[in-house]
Coordinates of C-alpha atoms in Angstrom, one line a residue:
Chain A
M1 CA -9.0 -17.9 -13.3
E2 CA -12.5 -19.0 -14.7
F3 CA -13.3 -15.4 -14.2
A4 CA -11.8 -12.0 -15.4
Y5 CA -13.1 -9.3 -13.1
G6 CA -14.2 -5.6 -14.8
G7 CA -14.4 -3.0 -12.3
E8 CA -17.6 -1.8 -10.5
V9 CA -20.5 -0.7 -13.3
R10 CA -20.2 2.7 -13.3
V11 CA -22.9 5.0 -15.2
S12 CA -20.8 8.1 -17.0
P13 CA -22.8 11.6 -17.4
D14 CA -22.9 13.2 -20.4
P15 CA -19.6 14.2 -21.3
D16 CA -21.3 17.3 -23.2
T17 CA -23.2 19.0 -21.0
C18 CA -21.4 17.4 -17.6
S19 CA -19.1 20.2 -16.1
D20 CA -15.3 19.5 -15.8
A21 CA -15.1 18.3 -12.1
Q22 CA -17.8 15.9 -12.8
W23 CA -16.1 14.8 -15.5
S24 CA -12.7 14.1 -13.6
A25 CA -14.9 12.8 -10.8
Y26 CA -16.6 9.6 -13.0
V27 CA -12.8 9.5 -14.6
F28 CA -10.6 8.9 -11.5
N29 CA -13.7 8.5 -8.2
R30 CA -14.4 4.9 -7.1
S31 CA -16.3 3.9 -4.3
G32 CA -13.5 2.3 -2.3
S33 CA -15.8 0.7 0.9
P34 CA -16.6 -2.5 1.2
G35 CA -20.4 -3.2 0.1
L36 CA -22.9 -4.6 -2.8
K37 CA -21.0 -3.7 -6.0
Y38 CA -22.5 -4.2 -9.6
E39 CA -19.4 -5.6 -11.7
W40 CA -18.2 -6.5 -14.5
W41 CA -17.4 -9.8 -15.2
C42 CA -16.1 -12.3 -18.0
H43 CA -16.3 -15.2 -18.1
T44 CA -12.7 -16.3 -19.3
A45 CA -13.7 -18.7 -21.5
S46 CA -16.1 -18.2 -23.9
G47 CA -15.6 -14.3 -23.5
Y48 CA -19.1 -13.3 -22.4
W49 CA -19.3 -10.7 -20.0
F50 CA -22.2 -9.9 -17.5
I51 CA -23.1 -7.9 -14.7
A52 CA -22.8 -9.4 -11.2
L53 CA -23.6 -8.2 -7.8
R54 CA -21.2 -9.0 -5.3
D55 CA -20.8 -7.9 -2.2
T56 CA -17.3 -6.8 -1.9
A57 CA -16.7 -7.4 2.2
N58 CA -17.4 -11.0 1.9
D59 CA -16.7 -11.8 -1.5
V60 CA -20.6 -13.5 -2.2
V61 CA -21.8 -13.1 -5.0
L62 CA -25.8 -12.2 -4.5
R63 CA -27.2 -12.6 -8.4
T64 CA -26.2 -12.1 -11.5
L65 CA -27.1 -10.0 -14.8
P66 CA -26.8 -9.9 -18.6
A67 CA -24.7 -6.9 -19.6
A68 CA -27.7 -5.2 -21.2
A69 CA -28.7 -4.5 -17.4
A70 CA -26.1 -1.6 -17.4
R71 CA -28.4 0.2 -20.5
E72 CA -31.7 -0.4 -19.4
G73 CA -30.7 0.5 -15.4
L74 CA -30.0 -2.0 -12.5
P75 CA -32.1 -2.3 -9.9
P76 CA -31.6 -0.3 -6.6
V77 CA -29.2 -2.0 -3.9
T78 CA -29.9 -1.2 -0.6
G79 CA -28.3 -2.8 2.6
S80 CA -25.3 -4.7 3.0
G81 CA -24.5 -9.0 2.1
A82 CA -25.0 -9.6 5.8
A83 CA -28.0 -7.9 6.6
M84 CA -30.1 -10.0 3.0
G85 CA -29.3 -13.5 4.7
S86 CA -29.9 -16.3 3.4
A87 CA -29.7 -14.4 -0.1
A88 CA -26.1 -14.5 1.1
A89 CA -26.1 -17.8 2.2
E90 CA -27.1 -18.9 -1.2
G91 CA -24.7 -16.8 -3.5
A92 CA -21.8 -18.5 -4.8
T93 CA -17.6 -17.3 -4.9
L94 CA -16.6 -16.0 -8.3
G95 CA -13.1 -14.8 -7.5
G96 CA -12.6 -17.9 -5.4
V97 CA -12.7 -20.0 -8.5
P98 CA -9.1 -20.7 -9.4
Chain B
M1 CA 7.2 -0.5 26.0
F2 CA 4.5 1.6 26.0
T3 CA 2.5 3.0 28.7
F4 CA -1.0 1.2 28.9
R5 CA -3.7 4.4 28.5
D6 CA -7.4 3.1 30.6
V7 CA -8.7 7.0 30.2
L8 CA -9.5 8.7 27.1
R9 CA -9.2 12.3 27.2
P10 CA -12.7 14.9 26.1
S11 CA -10.3 16.6 23.7
Y12 CA -6.6 16.7 22.0
D13 CA -4.8 18.8 19.9
V14 CA -4.5 16.2 17.1
V15 CA -5.9 13.1 16.9
I16 CA -4.0 10.6 14.7
I17 CA -6.2 7.5 13.4
G18 CA -4.0 4.0 12.9
A19 CA -1.3 3.1 14.8
G20 CA 0.6 1.9 12.0
G21 CA 4.9 2.7 11.3
H22 CA 3.1 5.4 8.9
G23 CA 0.3 7.0 11.7
L24 CA 3.3 6.6 14.9
A25 CA 6.0 8.7 13.1
A26 CA 4.0 11.3 12.4
A27 CA 3.1 11.1 16.4
Y28 CA 6.7 11.1 16.7
Y29 CA 7.8 13.9 14.9
L30 CA 4.7 15.9 15.9
A31 CA 6.3 16.0 19.6
R32 CA 9.9 15.5 18.7
D33 CA 10.1 18.3 15.9
H34 CA 7.4 20.2 16.6
G35 CA 6.7 20.4 20.4
I36 CA 3.0 18.8 19.7
T37 CA 2.2 16.3 22.3
N38 CA -0.9 16.5 23.2
V39 CA -1.7 13.7 20.9
A40 CA -3.9 10.6 20.5
V41 CA -3.5 8.0 18.1
L42 CA -6.2 5.8 18.0
E43 CA -5.7 2.3 16.9
K44 CA -9.0 -0.3 16.5
G45 CA -6.8 -3.2 16.6
Y46 CA -2.8 -3.2 18.1
I47 CA -0.2 -1.7 17.2
G48 CA 1.5 -2.5 13.5
G49 CA -0.9 -4.9 13.0
G50 CA -1.9 -4.3 10.1
N51 CA 0.3 -3.5 7.0
T52 CA 3.3 -2.1 8.8
G53 CA 3.3 -5.8 10.0
R54 CA 2.5 -7.6 6.6
N55 CA 4.9 -6.1 3.7
T56 CA 7.6 -7.4 3.0
T57 CA 9.4 -5.2 4.1
I58 CA 11.9 -4.0 1.4
I59 CA 12.9 -0.4 1.1
R60 CA 14.6 1.4 -1.7
S61 CA 14.3 4.7 -4.0
N62 CA 14.7 3.5 -7.5
Y63 CA 11.4 5.3 -8.5
L64 CA 10.4 7.1 -11.8
T65 CA 9.4 10.5 -11.0
P66 CA 11.5 13.4 -9.8
E67 CA 8.5 13.5 -6.9
G68 CA 8.7 9.4 -6.4
V69 CA 12.6 9.4 -6.6
K70 CA 12.9 13.0 -4.1
F71 CA 10.6 11.9 -2.1
Y72 CA 11.8 7.8 -1.3
D73 CA 15.5 9.2 -1.5
E74 CA 14.7 11.4 1.9
S75 CA 12.8 8.7 3.4
V76 CA 16.2 6.1 2.8
R77 CA 18.5 9.2 4.1
L78 CA 16.1 9.2 7.4
W79 CA 16.3 5.2 7.7
Q80 CA 19.9 5.5 8.2
D81 CA 19.9 7.0 12.0
L82 CA 16.7 5.2 12.5
G83 CA 17.8 2.8 15.3
E84 CA 20.5 5.4 16.7
D85 CA 17.3 7.9 17.3
F86 CA 15.4 4.7 18.6
D87 CA 17.9 2.5 20.6
L88 CA 16.3 0.0 19.2
N89 CA 18.0 -2.7 17.0
L90 CA 15.6 -2.7 13.6
F91 CA 17.9 -4.9 12.0
Y92 CA 17.8 -2.4 9.0
S93 CA 20.6 -4.6 6.2
T94 CA 21.5 -2.6 3.1
R95 CA 21.8 -5.2 0.6
G96 CA 21.6 -3.8 -2.7
H97 CA 18.4 -4.4 -4.9
Y98 CA 18.4 -5.8 -9.0
T99 CA 15.0 -5.4 -10.7
L100 CA 15.1 -7.7 -13.7
A101 CA 14.5 -7.4 -16.9
H102 CA 13.9 -10.1 -19.1
T103 CA 12.8 -7.8 -22.1
D104 CA 14.0 -4.8 -24.4
A105 CA 11.3 -2.9 -23.3
A106 CA 11.9 -3.7 -19.6
M107 CA 16.0 -3.2 -20.1
R108 CA 14.4 0.8 -21.6
T109 CA 12.4 1.3 -18.4
M110 CA 15.7 0.0 -16.2
R111 CA 17.9 2.4 -17.7
W112 CA 14.9 5.3 -17.6
R113 CA 15.1 4.9 -14.3
A114 CA 18.6 4.3 -13.8
E115 CA 18.7 7.7 -15.5
V116 CA 16.5 9.5 -13.6
N117 CA 17.8 8.6 -10.2
K118 CA 21.3 9.6 -10.9
H119 CA 19.6 12.6 -12.2
F120 CA 18.8 13.1 -8.3
G121 CA 21.8 11.6 -6.7
V122 CA 20.5 7.8 -6.0
R123 CA 22.7 5.6 -6.6
S124 CA 21.3 3.2 -9.8
E125 CA 22.7 1.5 -12.4
A126 CA 20.9 -0.4 -15.5
V127 CA 23.8 -3.4 -15.6
D128 CA 24.1 -6.6 -18.2
A129 CA 23.6 -9.7 -17.7
A130 CA 26.7 -10.6 -16.8
F131 CA 26.7 -8.1 -13.6
V132 CA 23.5 -9.7 -12.7
A133 CA 25.2 -13.1 -13.0
R134 CA 28.3 -11.8 -10.9
G135 CA 25.6 -10.7 -8.9
I136 CA 23.6 -13.6 -8.0
P137 CA 25.9 -17.1 -8.5
S138 CA 22.6 -19.1 -7.7
I139 CA 20.3 -17.6 -10.4
D140 CA 19.1 -19.3 -13.2
M141 CA 20.3 -16.8 -16.4
S142 CA 17.4 -18.5 -18.6
C143 CA 14.6 -18.6 -15.6
G144 CA 13.6 -23.1 -16.5
G145 CA 14.3 -21.5 -20.4
H146 CA 11.3 -18.9 -20.7
A147 CA 12.7 -15.5 -19.0
P148 CA 15.8 -15.0 -20.1
I149 CA 17.4 -12.1 -18.1
L150 CA 18.8 -9.9 -20.9
G151 CA 19.7 -6.9 -17.3
A152 CA 18.6 -5.2 -14.6
L153 CA 18.5 -2.0 -12.8
F154 CA 20.8 -2.6 -10.0
H155 CA 20.3 -0.2 -7.1
E156 CA 22.8 -0.5 -4.2
P157 CA 21.1 1.2 -1.1
G158 CA 18.2 -1.1 -1.4
A159 CA 17.3 -2.5 2.4
I160 CA 15.2 -4.8 4.4
A161 CA 14.2 -4.1 7.7
R162 CA 12.4 -5.6 11.0
H163 CA 9.1 -4.0 10.0
D164 CA 7.9 -4.4 14.0
A165 CA 10.6 -3.2 15.4
V166 CA 10.0 0.2 12.9
A167 CA 6.4 0.8 14.7
W168 CA 7.4 -0.5 18.2
G169 CA 10.3 2.4 18.0
Y170 CA 8.5 5.2 16.6
G171 CA 5.3 4.0 18.8
R172 CA 7.7 4.3 22.0
G173 CA 9.7 7.3 20.9
A174 CA 6.5 9.0 20.9
D175 CA 5.3 7.9 24.3
R176 CA 7.7 8.9 26.1
R177 CA 7.4 11.9 24.7
G178 CA 3.5 12.1 25.9
V179 CA 2.0 11.2 23.9
E180 CA -1.0 8.8 24.3
I181 CA -1.2 5.4 22.1
H182 CA -4.9 4.5 22.6
Q183 CA -5.1 0.6 21.4
Q184 CA -8.6 -1.3 20.8
T185 CA -10.3 2.2 20.2
E186 CA -12.4 2.4 16.5
V187 CA -13.0 5.3 15.7
T188 CA -17.0 5.3 14.3
G189 CA -17.8 8.7 13.2
I190 CA -15.8 12.0 12.1
R191 CA -17.5 15.5 13.5
V192 CA -17.1 18.4 10.7
T193 CA -19.2 21.5 11.4
G194 CA -18.7 24.4 8.9
G195 CA -16.4 22.3 6.7
K196 CA -13.9 21.9 9.5
V197 CA -13.2 19.0 11.6
V198 CA -14.7 19.2 14.9
G199 CA -14.0 15.8 17.0
V200 CA -14.1 11.7 16.4
D201 CA -16.6 9.1 17.6
T202 CA -15.1 6.3 18.9
N203 CA -16.1 2.8 20.7
R204 CA -14.6 5.0 24.1
G205 CA -16.5 7.7 23.5
H206 CA -16.5 11.4 21.6
I207 CA -13.0 13.1 21.3
A208 CA -12.9 16.4 20.4
A209 CA -9.9 17.9 17.8
P210 CA -9.1 20.2 15.3
K211 CA -6.5 18.4 13.9
V212 CA -7.5 15.0 12.7
L213 CA -4.8 12.8 10.7
C214 CA -5.8 9.2 8.9
A215 CA -3.7 6.7 8.0
V216 CA -5.3 3.5 7.9
A217 CA -4.6 2.1 4.5
G218 CA -7.3 -0.1 3.2
Y219 CA -9.6 1.3 5.6
T220 CA -9.5 4.4 4.3
P221 CA -12.4 4.8 2.5
R222 CA -14.3 4.1 5.0
L223 CA -12.7 6.8 6.8
L224 CA -13.4 8.7 3.8
D225 CA -17.3 8.2 3.8
M226 CA -17.2 9.6 6.9
V227 CA -15.9 12.8 6.3
G228 CA -18.2 12.8 2.8
L229 CA -15.1 12.9 0.5
K230 CA -14.3 11.3 -2.7
T231 CA -11.2 9.6 -4.4
P232 CA -10.1 7.3 -6.7
I233 CA -8.8 4.9 -3.8
Y234 CA -10.0 1.4 -4.7
I235 CA -9.2 -2.0 -2.3
H236 CA -7.6 -5.4 -3.1
P237 CA -6.2 -7.8 -0.9
L238 CA -1.7 -7.9 -1.4
Q239 CA -0.6 -11.3 -0.7
A240 CA 2.8 -12.5 0.8
M241 CA 4.6 -15.9 2.2
V242 CA 7.6 -16.8 4.3
S243 CA 9.8 -19.9 3.9
E244 CA 11.0 -21.9 6.2
P245 CA 14.7 -20.6 7.3
V246 CA 17.5 -21.9 5.6
K247 CA 21.0 -20.8 5.6
P248 CA 21.8 -17.5 4.0
W249 CA 22.4 -17.6 0.1
L250 CA 20.6 -14.9 -1.0
D251 CA 22.2 -11.3 -0.4
P252 CA 21.0 -9.2 -2.4
I253 CA 16.8 -8.8 -2.8
I254 CA 15.6 -9.9 -6.2
V255 CA 12.9 -8.5 -8.1
S256 CA 10.9 -9.9 -11.3
G257 CA 8.4 -7.4 -12.8
S258 CA 7.5 -10.3 -15.8
L259 CA 7.7 -13.3 -13.1
H260 CA 5.8 -11.0 -10.6
V261 CA 8.0 -12.1 -7.5
Y262 CA 10.4 -9.9 -5.0
V263 CA 12.1 -12.2 -2.9
S264 CA 15.1 -11.3 0.3
Q265 CA 16.3 -13.3 2.7
T266 CA 15.9 -11.9 6.9
A267 CA 18.5 -12.3 8.9
R268 CA 17.5 -15.8 10.2
G269 CA 16.9 -17.3 7.2
E270 CA 13.7 -17.1 5.8
L271 CA 12.7 -16.0 2.5
V272 CA 10.2 -13.4 2.1
M273 CA 8.5 -13.8 -1.1
G274 CA 5.7 -11.3 -2.6
A275 CA 4.2 -11.2 -5.7
S276 CA 1.3 -9.1 -7.4
L277 CA -2.5 -8.1 -6.3
D278 CA -5.2 -10.0 -6.1
P279 CA -7.2 -9.2 -9.7
Y280 CA -10.2 -7.7 -7.8
E281 CA -11.7 -5.6 -5.1
L282 CA -11.8 -7.3 -1.8
H283 CA -11.9 -6.1 1.8
Q284 CA -10.7 -9.7 3.6
S285 CA -7.0 -10.8 4.3
R286 CA -7.6 -14.4 3.0
S287 CA -5.3 -16.2 2.0
T288 CA -5.9 -18.6 -1.4
L289 CA -3.6 -21.4 -2.7
D290 CA -3.7 -19.8 -6.1
F291 CA -1.3 -17.2 -4.7
V292 CA 1.5 -19.9 -3.2
E293 CA 1.4 -22.3 -6.6
G294 CA 1.5 -19.5 -8.6
L295 CA 4.7 -17.5 -6.8
S296 CA 6.0 -20.6 -6.0
A297 CA 6.1 -22.0 -9.6
H298 CA 8.2 -18.1 -10.7
M299 CA 9.9 -19.0 -7.9
L300 CA 11.3 -21.8 -8.8
D301 CA 12.0 -20.7 -12.3
M302 CA 14.6 -18.5 -10.8
F303 CA 16.1 -20.5 -8.1
P304 CA 15.0 -24.1 -9.3
F305 CA 17.1 -26.0 -6.5
L306 CA 14.3 -24.4 -4.0
S307 CA 12.1 -27.4 -4.9
E308 CA 12.0 -28.9 -1.4
V309 CA 12.1 -25.5 0.5
K310 CA 8.7 -25.4 2.5
V311 CA 6.5 -22.9 2.7
N312 CA 6.0 -21.5 6.5
R313 CA 3.3 -19.1 6.3
Q314 CA 0.9 -16.4 4.1
W315 CA -1.1 -13.8 4.9
A316 CA -2.4 -11.1 3.1
G317 CA -2.8 -6.8 3.3
L318 CA -5.6 -4.4 2.2
S319 CA -3.6 -2.5 -0.5
D320 CA -5.4 0.8 -0.8
M321 CA -4.6 1.5 -4.3
T322 CA -4.4 4.2 -6.3
P323 CA -4.6 4.6 -11.0
D324 CA -1.1 6.3 -10.7
F325 CA 1.0 3.8 -8.4
A326 CA 1.8 7.6 -6.1
P327 CA 0.2 7.8 -2.5
I328 CA -2.5 10.7 -1.4
M329 CA -1.5 12.5 1.1
G330 CA -1.9 16.4 2.5
V331 CA -4.5 18.8 3.2
T332 CA -8.0 18.1 2.1
P333 CA -11.3 20.2 1.6
V334 CA -12.1 19.5 4.8
E335 CA -10.5 21.7 7.1
G336 CA -8.5 20.1 9.4
F337 CA -8.6 16.7 8.1
Y338 CA -5.3 15.0 6.6
L339 CA -4.9 12.2 4.7
D340 CA -1.9 10.0 4.9
A341 CA -3.5 7.0 2.3
G342 CA -2.9 5.8 -1.2
W343 CA 0.6 3.6 -0.6
G344 CA -1.0 0.3 -1.7
T345 CA 1.5 -2.1 -2.2
W346 CA 4.4 0.8 -1.9
G347 CA 4.3 2.2 1.8
F348 CA 6.5 0.8 4.2
K349 CA 9.6 2.2 2.8
A350 CA 8.0 5.9 3.1
T351 CA 7.6 5.2 6.8
P352 CA 10.1 8.0 7.9
V353 CA 9.5 10.1 5.1
C354 CA 5.8 10.1 5.7
G355 CA 6.1 11.1 9.2
K356 CA 8.1 13.5 8.8
T357 CA 6.3 15.6 5.8
M358 CA 2.7 14.9 7.1
S359 CA 3.6 16.2 10.9
Q360 CA 5.1 19.4 9.5
T361 CA 2.0 19.9 7.2
V362 CA -0.3 18.8 10.9
A363 CA 1.4 21.2 12.7
T364 CA 1.2 24.2 9.7
G365 CA -1.9 23.2 7.6
R366 CA 0.4 23.9 4.7
N367 CA 1.2 20.5 2.6
H368 CA 4.9 19.9 2.7
P369 CA 6.9 20.8 0.0
L370 CA 8.1 16.8 -0.7
I371 CA 4.4 15.9 -0.9
E372 CA 3.3 18.3 -3.3
G373 CA 2.9 16.0 -6.0
F374 CA 0.8 13.9 -4.4
T375 CA -1.9 16.0 -3.3
M376 CA -5.6 14.6 -3.8
D377 CA -6.6 17.6 -6.0
R378 CA -4.1 16.0 -8.6
F379 CA -7.1 14.0 -10.6
A380 CA -9.3 16.9 -10.6
R381 CA -6.0 19.0 -12.7
Y382 CA -5.5 15.3 -14.5
Q383 CA -2.0 15.7 -13.4
L384 CA -1.1 12.2 -12.3
T385 CA 2.4 11.4 -10.8
G386 CA 3.0 8.3 -13.3
E387 CA 4.6 6.1 -10.9
K388 CA 3.3 2.5 -12.2
G389 CA 6.4 2.0 -14.4
A390 CA 9.0 1.5 -10.5
A391 CA 5.8 -0.4 -9.3
S392 CA 8.1 -3.7 -8.1
V393 CA 5.6 -6.4 -10.4
G394 CA 3.4 -5.7 -12.7
H395 CA -0.2 -4.8 -12.4

């Protein structure tokens, strides 16, 4: 695999102030439904971690961002890959690359 | 085989979403054991067209946790007379099941599993390399020289069955008792009022129902969104493939965690083969060449003489994975909404016991004792049921 999957980008609640329920929800729960998601990916040959916005319904990558974007705040995700029309058509597949 | 249903009634006592093995088994036992027959099973595709028809049909109970061993052992017991129950040949075939160990660490896990299994009366033994060589005379014990077999967990009751017939048998049995199975009927919404389920919306109209059982495998998160529940379930595809039919030569079921292979030979001679999950989330049942190449290479490590055998078909299903490799079952915070999910890559063998336990759970509104280790609230309590060590292949 040229790229390795690192899971969805998730924002941790403050462990000092959040409730037990909030913390266990953060630790375990996932957004399991298909849709546009910011995800961690690693270019394995170079060891470079980055963020990709990918539609998990059809495996199309819409854009990529540097890892620092996770700290600075990611642009909101709206709509689905299909609804984004030409953007989806221009996207490339990360996971499909052997 | 089934009554054609063209009229969806305005209300039922129970609605079951998903006419796979699990949903139909629950319908069957609701009708047979609990006398609840005013039941609709809704299926957006066709009977048994999801993971029931996509798995590699292996049945075993050699798990790692006491909760798992007891649960799957009951399932294996239920499997034994299922064909007679249905008056349908399930081609249930007890083969013996080897989980190969190629490392000392794997041997340690095999001994651990064998001891837990034996404690609960399940026939499993940690065996040495000589035992494996006698039991599988055709295997290359060195696995191409790079993964020598040190021993195995041998599980005598390991079996395979014809998966489609399981769905048909449960479906027909439920149908004959008055349960309605509605195919091409997709649930588009679930109505909840005051924390209670009141009905479902479908592409064929609204149905009122005080109890809804969700048994939809890879579609579970989408259904949970409809009732506003969050779980750890995540979806990855799982692929499998089958060879052309060849003369019978492989009697037992072989699993190698290190080589990421599980294989058995069907009654008609095909080799049914599977491997590990695809490595990232995807809600598509597409097939990849990567998968066939990788799995074939590992098959040839064990059985080099298969190099001329052709692969006939490959396919995929959507696995609803959980962090501890145990299912998520039972009552939920939404009253009347019951879940049979998180069946990931291990659900087929559990079909009978899931039907049995979920039907009782739905009928009584209380979790069946056998599923208490699998409830949804275990994550908030950090009381996971760690079953990953008993998964067929490394993940």
